[in-house]
mmCIF file of C-alpha atoms in Angstrom:
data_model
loop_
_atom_site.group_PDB
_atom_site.id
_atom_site.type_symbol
_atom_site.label_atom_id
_atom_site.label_comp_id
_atom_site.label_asym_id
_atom_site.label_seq_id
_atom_site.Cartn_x
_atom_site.Cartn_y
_atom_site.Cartn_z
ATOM 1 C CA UNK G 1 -13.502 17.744 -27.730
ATOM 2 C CA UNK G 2 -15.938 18.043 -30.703
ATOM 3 C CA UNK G 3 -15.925 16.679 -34.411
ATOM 4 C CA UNK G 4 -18.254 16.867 -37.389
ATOM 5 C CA UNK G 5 -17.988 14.896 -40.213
ATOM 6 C CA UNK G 6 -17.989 16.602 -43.417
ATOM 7 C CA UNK G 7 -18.694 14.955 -46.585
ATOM 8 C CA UNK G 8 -16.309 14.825 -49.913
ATOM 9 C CA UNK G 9 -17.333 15.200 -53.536
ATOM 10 C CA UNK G 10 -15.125 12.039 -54.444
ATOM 11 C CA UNK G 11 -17.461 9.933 -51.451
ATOM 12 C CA UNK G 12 -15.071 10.025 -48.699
ATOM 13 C CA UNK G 13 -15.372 11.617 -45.443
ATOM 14 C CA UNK G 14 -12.969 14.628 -43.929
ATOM 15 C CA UNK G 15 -13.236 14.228 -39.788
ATOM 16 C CA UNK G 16 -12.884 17.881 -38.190
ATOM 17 C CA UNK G 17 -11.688 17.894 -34.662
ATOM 18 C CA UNK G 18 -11.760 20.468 -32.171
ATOM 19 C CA UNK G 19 -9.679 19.875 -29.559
ATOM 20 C CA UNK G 20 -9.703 21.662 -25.731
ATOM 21 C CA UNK G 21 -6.661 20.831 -24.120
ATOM 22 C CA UNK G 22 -7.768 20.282 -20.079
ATOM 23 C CA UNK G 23 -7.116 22.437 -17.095
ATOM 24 C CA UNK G 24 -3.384 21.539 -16.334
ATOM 25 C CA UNK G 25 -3.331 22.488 -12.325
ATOM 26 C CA UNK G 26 -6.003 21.760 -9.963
ATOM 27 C CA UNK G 27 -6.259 22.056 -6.253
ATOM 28 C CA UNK G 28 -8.474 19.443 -4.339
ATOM 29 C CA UNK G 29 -9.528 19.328 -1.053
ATOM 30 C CA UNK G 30 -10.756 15.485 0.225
ATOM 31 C CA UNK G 31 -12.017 13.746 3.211
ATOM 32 C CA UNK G 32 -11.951 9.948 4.448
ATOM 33 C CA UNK G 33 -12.263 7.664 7.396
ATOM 34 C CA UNK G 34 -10.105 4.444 8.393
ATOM 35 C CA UNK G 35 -10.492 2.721 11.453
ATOM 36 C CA UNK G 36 -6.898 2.968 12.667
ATOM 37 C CA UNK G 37 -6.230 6.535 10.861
ATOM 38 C CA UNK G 38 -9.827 7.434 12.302
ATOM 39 C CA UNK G 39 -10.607 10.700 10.370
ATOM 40 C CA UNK G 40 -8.569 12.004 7.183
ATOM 41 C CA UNK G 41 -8.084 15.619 5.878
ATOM 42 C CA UNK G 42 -6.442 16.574 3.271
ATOM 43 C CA UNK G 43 -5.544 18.523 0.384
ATOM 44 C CA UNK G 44 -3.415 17.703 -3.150
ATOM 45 C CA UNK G 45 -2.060 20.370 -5.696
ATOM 46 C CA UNK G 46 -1.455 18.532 -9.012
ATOM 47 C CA UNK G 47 -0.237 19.906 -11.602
ATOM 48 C CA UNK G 48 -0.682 17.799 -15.093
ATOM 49 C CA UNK G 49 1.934 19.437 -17.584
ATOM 50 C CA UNK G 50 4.531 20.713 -15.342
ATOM 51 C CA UNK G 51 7.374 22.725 -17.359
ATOM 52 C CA UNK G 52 5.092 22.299 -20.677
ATOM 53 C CA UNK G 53 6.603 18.848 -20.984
ATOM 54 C CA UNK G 54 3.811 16.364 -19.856
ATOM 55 C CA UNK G 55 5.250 16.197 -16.453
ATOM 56 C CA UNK G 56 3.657 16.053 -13.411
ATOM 57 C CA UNK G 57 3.926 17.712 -9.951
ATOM 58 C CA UNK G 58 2.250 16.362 -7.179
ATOM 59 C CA UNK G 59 2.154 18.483 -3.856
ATOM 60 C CA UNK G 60 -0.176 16.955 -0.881
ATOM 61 C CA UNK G 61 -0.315 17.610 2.603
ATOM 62 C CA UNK G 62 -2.701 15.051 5.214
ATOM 63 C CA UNK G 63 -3.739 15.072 8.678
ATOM 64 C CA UNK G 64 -5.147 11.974 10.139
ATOM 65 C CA UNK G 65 -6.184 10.807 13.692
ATOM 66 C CA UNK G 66 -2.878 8.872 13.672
ATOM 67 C CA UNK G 67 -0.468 12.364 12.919
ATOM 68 C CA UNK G 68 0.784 14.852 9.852
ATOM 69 C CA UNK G 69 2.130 14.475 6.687
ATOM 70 C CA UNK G 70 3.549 16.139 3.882
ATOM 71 C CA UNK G 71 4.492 14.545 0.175
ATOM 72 C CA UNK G 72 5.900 16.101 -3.211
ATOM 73 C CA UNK G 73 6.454 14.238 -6.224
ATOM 74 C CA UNK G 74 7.723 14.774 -9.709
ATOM 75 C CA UNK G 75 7.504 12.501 -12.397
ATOM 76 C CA UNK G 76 8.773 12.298 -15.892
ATOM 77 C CA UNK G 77 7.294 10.213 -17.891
ATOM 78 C CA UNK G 78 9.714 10.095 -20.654
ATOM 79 C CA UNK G 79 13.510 10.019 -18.927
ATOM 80 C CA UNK G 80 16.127 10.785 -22.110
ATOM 81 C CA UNK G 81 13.388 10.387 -24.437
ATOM 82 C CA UNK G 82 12.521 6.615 -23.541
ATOM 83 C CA UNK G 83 10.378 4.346 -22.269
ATOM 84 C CA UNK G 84 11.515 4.409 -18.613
ATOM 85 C CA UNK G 85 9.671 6.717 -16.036
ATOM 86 C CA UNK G 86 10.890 8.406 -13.832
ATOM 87 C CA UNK G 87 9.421 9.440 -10.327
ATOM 88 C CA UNK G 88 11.312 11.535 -7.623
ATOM 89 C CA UNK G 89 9.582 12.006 -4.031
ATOM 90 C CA UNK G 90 9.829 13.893 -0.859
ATOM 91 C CA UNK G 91 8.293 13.131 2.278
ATOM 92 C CA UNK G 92 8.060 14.618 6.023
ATOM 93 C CA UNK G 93 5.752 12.986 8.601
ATOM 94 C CA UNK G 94 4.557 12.234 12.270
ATOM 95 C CA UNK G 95 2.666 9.306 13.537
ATOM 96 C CA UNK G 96 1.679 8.285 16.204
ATOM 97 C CA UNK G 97 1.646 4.118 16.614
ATOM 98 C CA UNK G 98 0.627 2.514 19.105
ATOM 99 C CA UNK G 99 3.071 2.234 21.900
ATOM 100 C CA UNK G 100 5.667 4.846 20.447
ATOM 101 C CA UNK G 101 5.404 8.056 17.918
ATOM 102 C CA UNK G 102 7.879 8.705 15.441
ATOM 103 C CA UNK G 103 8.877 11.236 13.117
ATOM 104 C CA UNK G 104 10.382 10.046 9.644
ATOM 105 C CA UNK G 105 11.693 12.510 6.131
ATOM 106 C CA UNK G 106 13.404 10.751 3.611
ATOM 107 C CA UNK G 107 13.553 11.088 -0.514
ATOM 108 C CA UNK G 108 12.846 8.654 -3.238
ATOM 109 C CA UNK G 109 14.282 8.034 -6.332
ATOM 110 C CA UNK G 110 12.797 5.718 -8.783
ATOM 111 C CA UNK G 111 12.502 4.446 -12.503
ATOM 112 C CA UNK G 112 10.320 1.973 -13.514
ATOM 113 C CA UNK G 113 9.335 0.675 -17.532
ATOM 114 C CA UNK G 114 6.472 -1.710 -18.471
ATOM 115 C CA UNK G 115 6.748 -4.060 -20.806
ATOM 116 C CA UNK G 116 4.883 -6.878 -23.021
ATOM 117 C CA UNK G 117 2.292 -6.002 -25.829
ATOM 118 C CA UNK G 118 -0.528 -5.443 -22.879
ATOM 119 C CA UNK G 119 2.378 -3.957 -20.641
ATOM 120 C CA UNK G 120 1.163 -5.785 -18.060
ATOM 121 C CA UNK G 121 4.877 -6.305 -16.986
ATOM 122 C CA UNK G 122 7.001 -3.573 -14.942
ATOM 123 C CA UNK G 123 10.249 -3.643 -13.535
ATOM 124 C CA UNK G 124 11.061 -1.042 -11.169
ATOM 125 C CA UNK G 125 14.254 0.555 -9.371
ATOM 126 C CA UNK G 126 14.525 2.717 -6.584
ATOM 127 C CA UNK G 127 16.546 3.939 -3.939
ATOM 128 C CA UNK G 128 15.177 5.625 -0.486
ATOM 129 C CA UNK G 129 17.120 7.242 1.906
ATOM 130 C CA UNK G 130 15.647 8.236 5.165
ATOM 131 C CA UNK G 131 16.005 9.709 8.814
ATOM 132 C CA UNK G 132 13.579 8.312 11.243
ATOM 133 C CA UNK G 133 13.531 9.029 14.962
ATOM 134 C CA UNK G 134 11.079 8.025 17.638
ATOM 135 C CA UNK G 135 10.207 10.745 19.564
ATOM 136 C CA UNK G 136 8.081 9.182 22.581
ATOM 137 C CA UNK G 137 7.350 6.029 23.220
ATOM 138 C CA UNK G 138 5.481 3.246 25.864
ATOM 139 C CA UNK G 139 6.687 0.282 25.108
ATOM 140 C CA UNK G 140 9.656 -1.417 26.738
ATOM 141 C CA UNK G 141 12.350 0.281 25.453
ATOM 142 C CA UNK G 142 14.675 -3.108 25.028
ATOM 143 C CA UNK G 143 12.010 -3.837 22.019
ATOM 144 C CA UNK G 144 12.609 -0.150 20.406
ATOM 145 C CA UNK G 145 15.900 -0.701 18.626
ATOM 146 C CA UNK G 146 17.925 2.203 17.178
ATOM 147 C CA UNK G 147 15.647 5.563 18.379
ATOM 148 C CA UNK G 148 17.706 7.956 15.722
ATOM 149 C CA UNK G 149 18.825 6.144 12.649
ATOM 150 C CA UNK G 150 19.655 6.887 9.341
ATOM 151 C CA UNK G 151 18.351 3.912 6.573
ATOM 152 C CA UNK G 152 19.372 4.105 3.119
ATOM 153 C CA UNK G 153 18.066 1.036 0.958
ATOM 154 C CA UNK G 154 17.987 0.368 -3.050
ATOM 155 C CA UNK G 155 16.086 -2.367 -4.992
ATOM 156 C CA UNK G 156 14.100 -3.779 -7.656
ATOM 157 C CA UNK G 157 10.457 -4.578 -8.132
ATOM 158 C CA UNK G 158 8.830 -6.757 -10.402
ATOM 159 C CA UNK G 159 5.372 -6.693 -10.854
ATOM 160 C CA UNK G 160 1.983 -8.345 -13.434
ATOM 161 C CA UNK G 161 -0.952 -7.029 -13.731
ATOM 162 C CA UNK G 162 -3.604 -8.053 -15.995
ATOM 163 C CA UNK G 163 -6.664 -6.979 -13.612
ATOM 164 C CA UNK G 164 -9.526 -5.850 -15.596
ATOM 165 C CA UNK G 165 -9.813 -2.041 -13.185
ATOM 166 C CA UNK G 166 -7.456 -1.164 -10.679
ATOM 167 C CA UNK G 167 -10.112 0.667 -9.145
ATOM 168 C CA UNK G 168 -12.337 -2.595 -8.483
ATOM 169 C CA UNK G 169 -11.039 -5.175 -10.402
ATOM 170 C CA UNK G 170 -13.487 -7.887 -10.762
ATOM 171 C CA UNK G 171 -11.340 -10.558 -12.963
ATOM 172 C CA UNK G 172 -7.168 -11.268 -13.379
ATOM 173 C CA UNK G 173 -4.192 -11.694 -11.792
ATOM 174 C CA UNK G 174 -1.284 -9.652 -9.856
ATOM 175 C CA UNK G 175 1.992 -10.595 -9.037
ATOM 176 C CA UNK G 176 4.948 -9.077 -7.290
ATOM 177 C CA UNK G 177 8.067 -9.308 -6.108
ATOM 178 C CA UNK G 178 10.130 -6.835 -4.370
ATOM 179 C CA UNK G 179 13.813 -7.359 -3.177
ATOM 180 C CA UNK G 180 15.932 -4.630 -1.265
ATOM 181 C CA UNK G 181 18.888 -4.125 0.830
ATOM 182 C CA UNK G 182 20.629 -1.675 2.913
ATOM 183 C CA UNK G 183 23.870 -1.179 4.656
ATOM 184 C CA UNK G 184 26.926 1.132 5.425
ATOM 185 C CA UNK G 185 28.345 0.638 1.834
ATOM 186 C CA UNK G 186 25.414 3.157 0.492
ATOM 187 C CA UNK G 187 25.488 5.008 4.008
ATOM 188 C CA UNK G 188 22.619 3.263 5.799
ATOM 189 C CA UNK G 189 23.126 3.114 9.550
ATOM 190 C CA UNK G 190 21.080 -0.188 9.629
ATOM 191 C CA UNK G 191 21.841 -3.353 7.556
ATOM 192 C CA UNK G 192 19.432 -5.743 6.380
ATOM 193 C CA UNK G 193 18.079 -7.840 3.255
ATOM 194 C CA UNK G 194 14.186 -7.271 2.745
ATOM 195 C CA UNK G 195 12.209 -9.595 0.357
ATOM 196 C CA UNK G 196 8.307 -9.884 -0.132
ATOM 197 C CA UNK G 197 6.253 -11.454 -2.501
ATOM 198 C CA UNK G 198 2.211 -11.432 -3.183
ATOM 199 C CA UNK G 199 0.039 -12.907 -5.429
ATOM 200 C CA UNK G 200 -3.780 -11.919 -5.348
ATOM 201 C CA UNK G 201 -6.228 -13.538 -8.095
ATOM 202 C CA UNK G 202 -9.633 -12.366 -8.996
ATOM 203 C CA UNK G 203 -12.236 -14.860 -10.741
ATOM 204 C CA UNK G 204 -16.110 -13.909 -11.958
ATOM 205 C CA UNK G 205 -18.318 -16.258 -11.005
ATOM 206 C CA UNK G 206 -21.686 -15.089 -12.700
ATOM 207 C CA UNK G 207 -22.295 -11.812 -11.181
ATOM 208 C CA UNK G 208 -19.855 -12.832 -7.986
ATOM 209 C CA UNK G 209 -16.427 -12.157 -7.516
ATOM 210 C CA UNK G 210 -14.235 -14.883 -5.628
ATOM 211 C CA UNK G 211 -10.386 -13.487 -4.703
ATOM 212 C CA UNK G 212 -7.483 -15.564 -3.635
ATOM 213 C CA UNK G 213 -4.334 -13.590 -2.067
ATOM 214 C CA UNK G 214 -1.235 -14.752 -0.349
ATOM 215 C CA UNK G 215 1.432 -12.477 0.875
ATOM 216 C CA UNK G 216 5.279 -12.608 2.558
ATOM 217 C CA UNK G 217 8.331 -11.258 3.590
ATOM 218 C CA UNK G 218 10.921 -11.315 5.366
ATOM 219 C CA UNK G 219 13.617 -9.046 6.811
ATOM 220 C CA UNK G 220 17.137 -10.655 7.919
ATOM 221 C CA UNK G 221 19.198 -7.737 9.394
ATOM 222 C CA UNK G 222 23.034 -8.183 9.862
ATOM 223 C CA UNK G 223 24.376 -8.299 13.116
ATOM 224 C CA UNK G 224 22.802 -8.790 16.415
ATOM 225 C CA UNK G 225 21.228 -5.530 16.944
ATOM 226 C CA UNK G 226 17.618 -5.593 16.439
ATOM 227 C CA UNK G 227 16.490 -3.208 13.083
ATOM 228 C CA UNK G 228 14.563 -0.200 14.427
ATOM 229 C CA UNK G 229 10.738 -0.771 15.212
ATOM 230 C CA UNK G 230 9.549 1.220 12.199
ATOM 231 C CA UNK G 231 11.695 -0.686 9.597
ATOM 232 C CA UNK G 232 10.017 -4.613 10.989
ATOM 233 C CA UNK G 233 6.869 -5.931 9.753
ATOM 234 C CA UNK G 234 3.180 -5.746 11.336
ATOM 235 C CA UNK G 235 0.075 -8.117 10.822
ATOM 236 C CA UNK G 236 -3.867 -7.729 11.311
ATOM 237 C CA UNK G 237 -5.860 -4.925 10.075
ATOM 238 C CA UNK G 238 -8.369 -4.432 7.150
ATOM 239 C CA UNK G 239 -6.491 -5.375 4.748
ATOM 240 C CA UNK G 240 -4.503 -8.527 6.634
ATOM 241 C CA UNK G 241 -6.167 -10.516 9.152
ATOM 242 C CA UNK G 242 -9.069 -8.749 10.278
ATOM 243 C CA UNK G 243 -9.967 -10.606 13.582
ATOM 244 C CA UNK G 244 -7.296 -7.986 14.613
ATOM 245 C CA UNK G 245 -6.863 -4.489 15.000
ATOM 246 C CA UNK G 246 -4.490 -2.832 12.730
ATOM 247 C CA UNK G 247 -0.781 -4.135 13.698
ATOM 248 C CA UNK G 248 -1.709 -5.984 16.639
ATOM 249 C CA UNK G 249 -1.390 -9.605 15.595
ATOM 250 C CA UNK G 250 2.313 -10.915 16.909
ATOM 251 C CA UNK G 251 4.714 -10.471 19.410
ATOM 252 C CA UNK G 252 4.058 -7.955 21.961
ATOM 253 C CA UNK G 253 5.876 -6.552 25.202
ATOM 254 C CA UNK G 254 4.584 -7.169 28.868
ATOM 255 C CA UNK G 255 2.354 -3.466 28.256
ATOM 256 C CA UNK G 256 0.690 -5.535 25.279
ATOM 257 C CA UNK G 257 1.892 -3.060 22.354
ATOM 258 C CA UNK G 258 2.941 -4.733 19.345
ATOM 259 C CA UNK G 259 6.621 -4.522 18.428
ATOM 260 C CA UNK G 260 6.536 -6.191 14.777
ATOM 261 C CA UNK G 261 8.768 -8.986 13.396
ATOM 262 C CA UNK G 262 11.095 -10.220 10.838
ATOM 263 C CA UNK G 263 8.290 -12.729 9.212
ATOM 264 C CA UNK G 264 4.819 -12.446 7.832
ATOM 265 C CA UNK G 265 2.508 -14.314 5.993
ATOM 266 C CA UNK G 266 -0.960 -13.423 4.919
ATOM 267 C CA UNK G 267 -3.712 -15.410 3.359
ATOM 268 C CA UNK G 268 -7.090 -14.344 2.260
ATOM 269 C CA UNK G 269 -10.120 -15.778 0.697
ATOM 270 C CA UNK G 270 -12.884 -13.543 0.100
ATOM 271 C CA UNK G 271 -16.416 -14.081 -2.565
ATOM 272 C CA UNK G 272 -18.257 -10.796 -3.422
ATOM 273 C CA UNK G 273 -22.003 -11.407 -4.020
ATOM 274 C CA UNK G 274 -23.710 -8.328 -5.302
ATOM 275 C CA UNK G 275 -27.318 -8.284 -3.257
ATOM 276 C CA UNK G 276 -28.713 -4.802 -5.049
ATOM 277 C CA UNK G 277 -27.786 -1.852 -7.132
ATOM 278 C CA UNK G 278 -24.019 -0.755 -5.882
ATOM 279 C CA UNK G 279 -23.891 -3.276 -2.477
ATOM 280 C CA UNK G 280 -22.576 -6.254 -2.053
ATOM 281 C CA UNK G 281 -21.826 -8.704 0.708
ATOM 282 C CA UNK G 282 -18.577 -10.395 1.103
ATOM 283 C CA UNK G 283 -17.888 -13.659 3.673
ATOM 284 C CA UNK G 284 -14.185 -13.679 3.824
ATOM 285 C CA UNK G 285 -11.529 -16.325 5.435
ATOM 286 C CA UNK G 286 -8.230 -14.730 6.533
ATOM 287 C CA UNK G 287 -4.795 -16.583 7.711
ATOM 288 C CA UNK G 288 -1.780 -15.422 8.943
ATOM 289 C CA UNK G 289 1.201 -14.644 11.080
ATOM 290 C CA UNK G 290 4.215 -12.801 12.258
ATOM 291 C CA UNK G 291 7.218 -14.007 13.875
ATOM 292 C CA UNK G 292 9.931 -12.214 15.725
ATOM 293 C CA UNK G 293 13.149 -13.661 14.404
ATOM 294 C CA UNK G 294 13.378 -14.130 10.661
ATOM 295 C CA UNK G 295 15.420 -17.305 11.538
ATOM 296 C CA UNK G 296 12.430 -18.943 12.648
ATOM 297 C CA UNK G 297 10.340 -17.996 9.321
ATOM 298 C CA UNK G 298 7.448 -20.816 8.635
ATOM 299 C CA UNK G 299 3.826 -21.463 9.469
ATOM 300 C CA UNK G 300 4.357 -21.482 13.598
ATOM 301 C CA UNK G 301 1.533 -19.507 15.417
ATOM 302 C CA UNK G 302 -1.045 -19.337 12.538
ATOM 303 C CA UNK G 303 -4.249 -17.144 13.656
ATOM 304 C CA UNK G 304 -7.524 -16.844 11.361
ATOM 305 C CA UNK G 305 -10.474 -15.067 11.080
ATOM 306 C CA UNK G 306 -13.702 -15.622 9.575
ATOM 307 C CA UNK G 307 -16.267 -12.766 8.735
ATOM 308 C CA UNK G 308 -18.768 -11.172 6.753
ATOM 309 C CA UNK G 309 -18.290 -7.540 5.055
ATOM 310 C CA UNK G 310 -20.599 -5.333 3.517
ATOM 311 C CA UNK G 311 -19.456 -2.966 0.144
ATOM 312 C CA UNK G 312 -20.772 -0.082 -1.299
ATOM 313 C CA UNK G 313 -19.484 -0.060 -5.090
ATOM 314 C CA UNK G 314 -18.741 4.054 -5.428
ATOM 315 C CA UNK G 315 -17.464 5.249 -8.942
ATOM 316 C CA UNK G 316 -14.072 6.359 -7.124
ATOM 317 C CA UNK G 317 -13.854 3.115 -5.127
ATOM 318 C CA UNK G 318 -15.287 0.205 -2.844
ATOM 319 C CA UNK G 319 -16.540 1.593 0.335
ATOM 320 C CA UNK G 320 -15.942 -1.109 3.173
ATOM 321 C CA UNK G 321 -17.193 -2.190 5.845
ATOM 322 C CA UNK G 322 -15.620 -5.784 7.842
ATOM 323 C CA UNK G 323 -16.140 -7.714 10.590
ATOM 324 C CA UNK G 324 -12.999 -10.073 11.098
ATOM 325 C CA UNK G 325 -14.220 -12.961 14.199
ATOM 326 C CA UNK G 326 -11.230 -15.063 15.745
ATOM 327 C CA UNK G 327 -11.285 -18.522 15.044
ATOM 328 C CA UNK G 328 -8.561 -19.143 17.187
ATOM 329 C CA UNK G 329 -8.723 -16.916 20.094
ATOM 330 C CA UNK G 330 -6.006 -17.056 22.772
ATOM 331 C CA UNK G 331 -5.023 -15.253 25.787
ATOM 332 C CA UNK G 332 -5.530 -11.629 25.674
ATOM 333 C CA UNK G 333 -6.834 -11.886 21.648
ATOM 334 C CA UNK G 334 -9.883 -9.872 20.749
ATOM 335 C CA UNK G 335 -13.351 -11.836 19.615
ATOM 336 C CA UNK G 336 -13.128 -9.805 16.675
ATOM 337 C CA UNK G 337 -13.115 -6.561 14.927
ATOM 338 C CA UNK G 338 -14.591 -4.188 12.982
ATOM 339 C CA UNK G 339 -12.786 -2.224 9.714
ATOM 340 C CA UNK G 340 -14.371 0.661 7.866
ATOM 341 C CA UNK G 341 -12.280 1.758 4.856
ATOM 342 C CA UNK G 342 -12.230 2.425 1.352
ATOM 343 C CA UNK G 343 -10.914 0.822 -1.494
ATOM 344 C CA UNK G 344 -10.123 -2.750 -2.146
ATOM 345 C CA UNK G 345 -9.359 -5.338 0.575
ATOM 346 C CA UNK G 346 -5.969 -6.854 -0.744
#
């Protein structure tokens, strides 16, 4: 927009505004890299006054290393005239894990309102129902669970956030905590209570950054069937404990795949020292673990990493670059790894 100010005979000032309004569709094609997705295509219709009514319509399709997916999403940010917001998703996929690929479409249905003067507060709820099915797999099949299952869950997120960017925050505090359930009374084929909880903290130090994160969960199905691989938790990666590759901290079968747990815990301690211009260095301490049975939830079989990563502070977005080393290696555990992604660690 433009303005000009125009001065009044009586000494005060009229303000004339022209306004533009912006382009309300675009169509954008992008291009990434992760080190377990390897390469990343994609492209993302968004359109930013759907209807005429502020609404928005997001329409993206990806392709990774890893498989295909496909995601629309509506939102309204206004439901009935108040302050709630409402979001309503579709999603069709393939990936391919390691050990078994599955194939997963399901809906989402959510409404979420911030609150507080800053509103740094948000309470969320939500409901997803969703068919997954694993389509091929390696691992022993007695650690699968359920190969075609239905999963309907519903519950409530609450979340602070008084991070200065959520781009690349250098200063504040997030907190969250997310509780959820499913079972046969809402038409889920698999029954289980979900909980997890994080808390990440960000602190300037002069020019440095030091962050402090802590994450868990925990799943407790119902029954003694075990929940279906895709619905149990997974540890190591760039953004967990990176001495591992993504996922492959825990339990595994005889073949060595992963097949997730009911526990997790993650712990990170990482201090960003800028060295010149947009890069900075980063030595990093990482905790954590994941346990099979949620019965036995604690600090048993704790693994860390220590490590050094290198940043490249883009205007979209940290460009990463870790190497995780194991400071408690044991049989059949890798030295270390390296993680190439973008965006923040945790």
């Amino acid at each position: 927009f433009t303005t000009e100010a125009i001065p009044q005979p009586d000494g005060t000032i009229t303000l004339k505004v022209d306004v533009e309004e912006a382009k309300r569709q675009s169509l954008a094609p992008y291009v990434g890299y992760s080190t377990y997705e390897g390469p990343i295509i994609g492209l993302e219709y968004r359109n930013s006054n759907f209807l005429r009514r502020l609404q928005t319509l997001e329409i993206k399709g990806e392709l990774t290393g890893r498989g295909l997916t496909g995601d629309i999403e509506y939102t309204n940010p206004w439901l009935f005239d108040t302050n709630w917001k409402l979001k309503l998703g579709a999603q069709v996929g393939t990936t391919d894990n390691e050990g078994y690929d599955v194939f997963n479409a399901g809906l989402r249905f959510g409404v979420r309102r911030d609150f507080g003067a800053e509103k740094r507060h948000r309470v969320t709820l939500f409901a997803i129902p969703q068919r997954g099915e694993i389509t091929d797999f390696e691992i022993e099949e007695q650690f699968l669970g359920p190969q075609d299952y239905f999963v309907s869950r519903a519950g409530v997120i609450y979340s602070y956030d008084s991070r200065d960017d959520p781009t690349n925050p250098k200063k504040g505090l997030v907190a969250d905590v997310l509780l959820s359930g499913a079972g046969s009374v809402i038409g889920s084929d698999v029954d289980f209570f979900r909980a997890t909880g994080r808390v990440l903290y960000l602190r300037p130090i002069g020019r440095s950054t030091l962050r402090l994160a802590a994450r868990a969960g925990i799943i407790d199905p119902s029954g003694d069937e075990d929940l279906p691989i895709d619905i149990r938790f997974f540890n190591g990666g760039a953004q967990s404990v990176r001495s591992f590759r993504e996922r492959d901290l825990g339990p595994k079968d005889r073949n060595n795949y992963p097949i997730g747990g009911e526990f997790v815990t993650v712990f990170n301690v990482e201090y960003e020292i800028p060295v010149a211009g947009p890069f900075s260095v980063t030595p990093f301490f990482d905790a954590g673990n994941l346990l099979r049975r949620a019965e036995d939830a604690g600090f048993d079989d704790m693994h860390y990493a220590g490590g050094l990563g290198f940043i490249l502070n883009s205007p979209i977005g940290p460009l990463r670059i870790d190497y995780g080393y194991n400071l408690n290696r044991g049989e059949n555990e890798p030295k270390g790894n390296w993680h190439i992604g973008f965006g923040v660690a945790f």
